[in-house]
Every structure is written in C-alpha cells, then in structure tokens.
Amino acid sequence: KIFFTILCVVLSSTADVYGATISFDVPQKIRVGTQVAVDVVVDTEGESINSADIRIKFPSEIVTFTGYDTKNNVLSLWVTPPTIPIPGEVHFSGIIPGGVERLYDPQNPQNKNIIVATLFFTATTPGAGDIVLGNAELLRNDGLGTPIDIVPIATSITTTGTGGEGTSISDTEPPFPFTVQIIEKSSHNKTPRLALFAANDEASGISRYEARRNSGPWHSISSPHPLPWNFFGYRLTIRAFDFSGNYRDQSIVIGGKDPYKVVPIGVLLVLTIVFF
C-alpha cells in the first residue's frame, strides 16, 4: 500500500502538461478610431521551431483587422500571409529557415519570447472582449516536422472613446513594385499556364489582389493564377491592394498561340471542310 501510494503521488506530481505558450501583447486600452500593434508571442519552452500555422479569434464587434508588419517577426517566409478567412478570425502560416528557439535580448537576457507575427487592429466602437487562440500548430526543427504541445493564453482587449493608446492611420504609400512570372503549361500534364506574383507593403501588408484582361472588368484573384487558353494575346494587369486601400498595378503581355503552328492547322481544317 505504501509503494502504490508513493507511486500515485509521484505520477500525479509529474502529470502537469508543459508545452509552448502562445499569448498576445495588447495595450490595456485602445482609443476608438486609432490603430495598435498586437504581437503574437510564443515561448517554446526550449524547443526549436521552424514553422507556425496559427488562427486567432478577435472581437470583431469592437475592432477590425487592418494589416500586419512584414519586418519585425521571425516568420520570414509567409506560406499564408495574415488574412481573414471568416469574420472575427485571422489566419497566417509561415516558415522559419534554420529554426529558432528564442531571441536573445541583451537588455533582458531572461526573456525567452519569440514574436512570430505583429498584427494591426483598429478600434471601431467602445467595448471589451478577448483575443483568443483558435487552431494552432508549431513544428519542431527536427527534420520530421513533429508538432509540439501548445498552451493558449487569452488576452482581454478594451476600447474606449476617450484616453487609451493608439495611433492614427496615415498610410498613403502604395505597395512596392512587384513582378509577374509566367509558368508555361507542360505538354505532359493538364496543369494550365500560371501567373505567379507576390507584392509587398511595408506599412500594413497586402490585403488582396485583383486582375483584368485588357480593359475588361476587375475580378479577385490569388497567386498562382491560372491563365485560360486564348487564340490572341492580351495584356494582363494585376492590382495589389494594401490594408489602407492604396494599390499598385503591374502589367504583362500574355502571348497567344504560335501563328506558325495555328495557321497551317486552320488551313488544313478549311480544306477538309471544303473537300467534304
């Protein structure tokens, strides 16, 4: 009885679940009409991670998501830049080449936190709510992509009509110039010709893309964008918007079918019809 009692005590004392924590650095109060930066902070508990896939839920009735910082975070390669898949949720994922365990701060050597993303929120109405973690996955830098346990930490957020923190939004600069790369269709598969592109905006990130052919209507697209077959060439214009509504256009001429190949086939088809 004494042995089993001691065993139960030892097992219960070591049954606490440890894992990486994901929390949010939020100002105590946010002034309505202003924007604040919210850091998504990870403490890996000594584990080296090389990728993150995180969904965050926020009180959309009092704040709106208005962009992200492209510089001050460890996710240097975005797989999915911060976007809003459904109202009240932000989703992002990215890769950390070489992995990271912690960031050394000479002013605070005991700090073990890692900022994986900095998100911008703008207060719209006075109120209170919570920023909480939805689905999330952190992968070990072990060559196997092993997920590690995650302990979420919710953070309250308060918006007020007077006082509080926040800065006015004054982004009037368009996104940086970008290029459009064409990937030709392979003759051995059914993958169409694709247009690849990725714009960058230092102030608030890229919100969405639109495109049009020649002077036709604009429509929403994402990269990679399939290019339908067209006998004649056309000009494809891709427009990148940042979260402040500024945009940058990039145009490229998409060639049609090779006339040296198409014309003989057309002549042969006409002669065949005339013959029959």
XYZ file of C-alpha atoms in Angstrom:
276
model
C 0.000 0.000 0.000
C 2.841 2.369 0.861
C 4.545 1.633 -2.503
C 1.407 2.286 -4.557
C 0.644 5.408 -2.524
C 4.119 6.814 -3.221
C 3.809 5.832 -6.917
C 0.478 7.642 -7.245
C 1.911 10.755 -5.597
C 4.946 10.764 -7.938
C 2.807 10.261 -11.056
C 0.331 12.947 -10.051
C 3.143 15.413 -9.316
C 4.598 14.920 -12.825
C 1.274 14.898 -14.642
C 1.289 18.639 -15.331
C 1.224 19.319 -19.067
C 4.031 21.522 -20.306
C 4.257 22.973 -23.769
C 4.842 26.085 -25.801
C 2.662 29.039 -24.870
C 1.078 31.424 -27.356
C -0.037 34.767 -25.955
C -0.793 38.284 -27.191
C 0.846 41.584 -26.268
C -2.079 44.033 -26.288
C -2.331 47.595 -24.873
C -4.649 47.861 -21.866
C -6.936 50.374 -23.561
C -7.280 51.371 -27.217
C -8.755 54.679 -28.304
C -11.589 54.388 -30.848
C -10.507 55.416 -34.336
C -6.850 54.542 -33.808
C -4.685 51.558 -34.660
C -2.478 49.439 -32.390
C 0.030 46.673 -32.970
C -0.651 43.297 -31.328
C 2.327 40.941 -31.051
C 1.704 37.197 -31.262
C 4.237 35.865 -28.748
C 5.495 32.275 -28.481
C 7.506 30.756 -25.629
C 8.762 27.414 -26.957
C 9.962 26.141 -23.552
C 13.374 25.400 -25.031
C 12.154 23.770 -28.254
C 13.461 24.923 -31.628
C 10.635 25.502 -34.122
C 10.802 26.090 -37.878
C 7.169 26.736 -38.833
C 3.897 28.005 -37.426
C 0.261 27.827 -38.501
C -1.971 29.956 -36.277
C -5.614 31.056 -36.198
C -6.635 33.877 -33.874
C -10.155 34.914 -32.905
C -10.812 38.569 -32.055
C -13.917 40.599 -31.038
C -14.944 41.933 -34.448
C -17.734 43.996 -32.902
C -15.206 46.422 -31.364
C -12.042 46.094 -33.511
C -11.191 45.367 -37.130
C -8.070 43.727 -38.565
C -6.183 46.348 -40.578
C -2.879 44.762 -41.569
C 0.367 43.257 -40.384
C 4.055 44.075 -40.010
C 6.353 42.487 -42.593
C 9.629 43.169 -40.757
C 9.691 42.542 -37.007
C 8.836 38.843 -36.760
C 10.597 35.509 -37.201
C 8.309 34.183 -39.948
C 10.485 35.410 -42.791
C 8.744 33.223 -45.404
C 4.980 33.527 -45.487
C 3.047 30.484 -46.650
C -0.244 32.237 -45.917
C 0.080 35.950 -45.065
C -2.351 37.165 -42.376
C -5.837 37.128 -43.862
C -9.438 36.988 -42.625
C -10.983 33.659 -43.743
C -14.149 34.341 -41.734
C -15.311 37.406 -39.751
C -13.562 37.674 -36.415
C -10.653 35.388 -37.297
C -7.105 35.966 -38.568
C -5.134 33.095 -40.100
C -1.463 33.028 -41.017
C 1.313 30.486 -41.508
C 4.984 30.688 -42.332
C 8.422 29.127 -42.217
C 11.477 29.968 -40.092
C 14.570 28.871 -42.074
C 17.044 27.191 -39.727
C 14.560 27.226 -36.858
C 14.533 29.367 -33.712
C 14.390 28.586 -30.007
C 14.469 32.073 -28.531
C 15.603 35.590 -29.412
C 18.460 36.977 -27.343
C 17.796 40.403 -25.856
C 20.910 41.887 -24.173
C 18.675 44.272 -22.217
C 16.584 41.371 -20.925
C 18.597 38.126 -21.154
C 15.919 36.191 -19.259
C 13.331 36.864 -21.961
C 12.541 33.666 -23.878
C 9.702 35.020 -26.013
C 9.553 34.947 -29.810
C 7.366 37.348 -31.811
C 6.023 35.248 -34.685
C 3.741 37.966 -36.083
C 2.685 41.552 -35.451
C -0.940 42.271 -36.354
C -2.641 45.665 -36.628
C -6.114 46.257 -35.206
C -8.228 49.414 -35.332
C -10.781 50.185 -32.622
C -14.233 50.912 -34.044
C -16.615 51.131 -31.054
C -16.196 51.234 -27.255
C -16.403 47.854 -25.573
C -14.478 44.874 -24.270
C -13.643 41.392 -25.491
C -10.941 38.751 -25.708
C -8.311 37.818 -28.246
C -8.032 34.035 -28.074
C -6.132 31.328 -29.870
C -8.048 29.132 -32.295
C -6.377 26.229 -34.071
C -2.585 26.407 -33.983
C 0.384 24.227 -34.886
C 4.075 24.687 -34.141
C 6.526 22.227 -35.715
C 9.859 21.206 -34.210
C 13.047 21.900 -36.117
C 13.937 18.195 -36.040
C 13.741 17.334 -39.735
C 10.491 15.444 -39.160
C 8.038 18.297 -38.637
C 6.966 16.956 -35.245
C 4.242 19.120 -33.652
C 4.735 20.335 -30.094
C 2.095 20.820 -27.407
C 0.615 24.311 -27.156
C -0.833 26.076 -24.111
C -3.039 29.015 -25.235
C -3.259 32.210 -23.182
C -6.221 34.512 -23.866
C -5.868 38.297 -23.539
C -8.576 40.846 -22.870
C -8.915 43.930 -25.039
C -10.745 47.148 -24.161
C -11.684 50.011 -26.474
C -12.667 53.431 -25.219
C -13.930 56.677 -26.680
C -11.537 58.809 -24.630
C -7.996 58.139 -23.481
C -6.261 54.905 -24.281
C -3.443 54.126 -26.677
C -3.320 54.050 -30.461
C -2.043 55.932 -33.464
C -3.895 57.463 -36.387
C -3.662 55.587 -39.665
C -1.693 57.666 -42.172
C -0.574 55.123 -44.769
C -0.798 56.821 -48.162
C 2.021 54.971 -49.936
C 1.185 52.205 -52.455
C 2.757 48.735 -52.245
C 6.239 48.263 -53.650
C 6.618 47.401 -57.365
C 6.408 43.670 -57.991
C 6.892 41.263 -60.867
C 4.632 38.696 -62.512
C 6.214 35.406 -63.549
C 4.629 33.155 -66.154
C 4.936 29.378 -65.782
C 4.206 27.764 -69.146
C 1.947 24.739 -69.438
C 3.711 21.417 -69.660
C 2.911 19.224 -72.645
C 2.773 16.147 -70.392
C 0.120 17.200 -67.874
C -3.115 19.134 -67.595
C -1.764 21.975 -65.453
C -2.631 25.273 -67.195
C -0.291 28.161 -67.739
C 0.112 30.033 -64.431
C 0.885 33.582 -63.341
C 2.914 33.843 -60.107
C 3.181 37.116 -58.177
C 3.763 38.451 -54.666
C 3.608 42.109 -53.712
C 4.929 43.675 -50.527
C 3.831 46.671 -48.475
C 5.970 47.803 -45.578
C 3.284 49.746 -43.710
C 0.358 47.331 -43.480
C 0.888 44.302 -45.738
C -1.078 43.148 -48.772
C -4.832 42.825 -48.379
C -5.932 41.377 -51.748
C -5.285 41.148 -55.490
C -7.450 41.956 -58.475
C -6.823 41.437 -62.186
C -8.274 42.241 -65.589
C -7.595 41.365 -69.221
C -7.034 44.363 -71.497
C -9.707 46.900 -70.442
C -12.170 44.344 -69.100
C -13.708 44.274 -65.623
C -11.663 43.696 -62.483
C -12.055 40.446 -60.548
C -10.449 38.994 -57.416
C -7.561 36.550 -57.858
C -4.796 34.900 -55.866
C -1.358 33.539 -56.720
C -0.840 31.255 -58.580
C -3.478 32.397 -61.068
C -4.377 30.068 -63.979
C -4.321 31.709 -67.400
C -7.020 30.367 -69.751
C -6.212 29.490 -73.340
C -6.655 32.377 -75.773
C -6.004 32.397 -79.516
C -4.946 36.045 -79.439
C -2.564 37.653 -76.969
C -3.762 40.098 -74.331
C -2.482 42.361 -71.579
C -2.941 41.067 -68.035
C -2.957 43.720 -65.288
C -2.682 42.660 -61.656
C -3.539 45.165 -58.931
C -2.213 44.691 -55.369
C -4.067 46.460 -52.521
C -2.704 47.154 -49.064
C -4.929 47.315 -45.986
C -5.199 51.109 -46.263
C -6.709 50.913 -49.750
C -3.583 52.001 -51.662
C -2.747 49.893 -54.710
C -0.028 49.148 -57.240
C -0.568 47.856 -60.806
C 1.701 45.511 -62.707
C 1.006 44.595 -66.336
C 2.370 41.849 -68.543
C 1.595 40.823 -72.123
C 0.380 37.240 -72.445
C 1.117 35.807 -75.873
C -1.440 33.845 -77.888
C -0.902 30.679 -79.863
C 2.090 30.476 -82.205
C 0.705 31.525 -85.645
C 3.236 29.315 -87.429
C 1.573 26.338 -85.780
C -2.022 27.527 -85.735
C -2.332 28.832 -89.333
C -1.385 25.525 -91.073
C -3.840 23.657 -88.836
C -6.557 26.188 -89.679
C -5.849 25.944 -93.426
C -5.947 22.150 -93.259
C -9.271 22.286 -91.395
C -10.787 24.620 -94.014
C -9.610 22.415 -96.896
C -11.054 19.375 -95.173
C -14.438 21.077 -94.781
C -14.414 22.240 -98.412
C -13.469 18.750 -99.601
C -16.336 17.067 -97.761
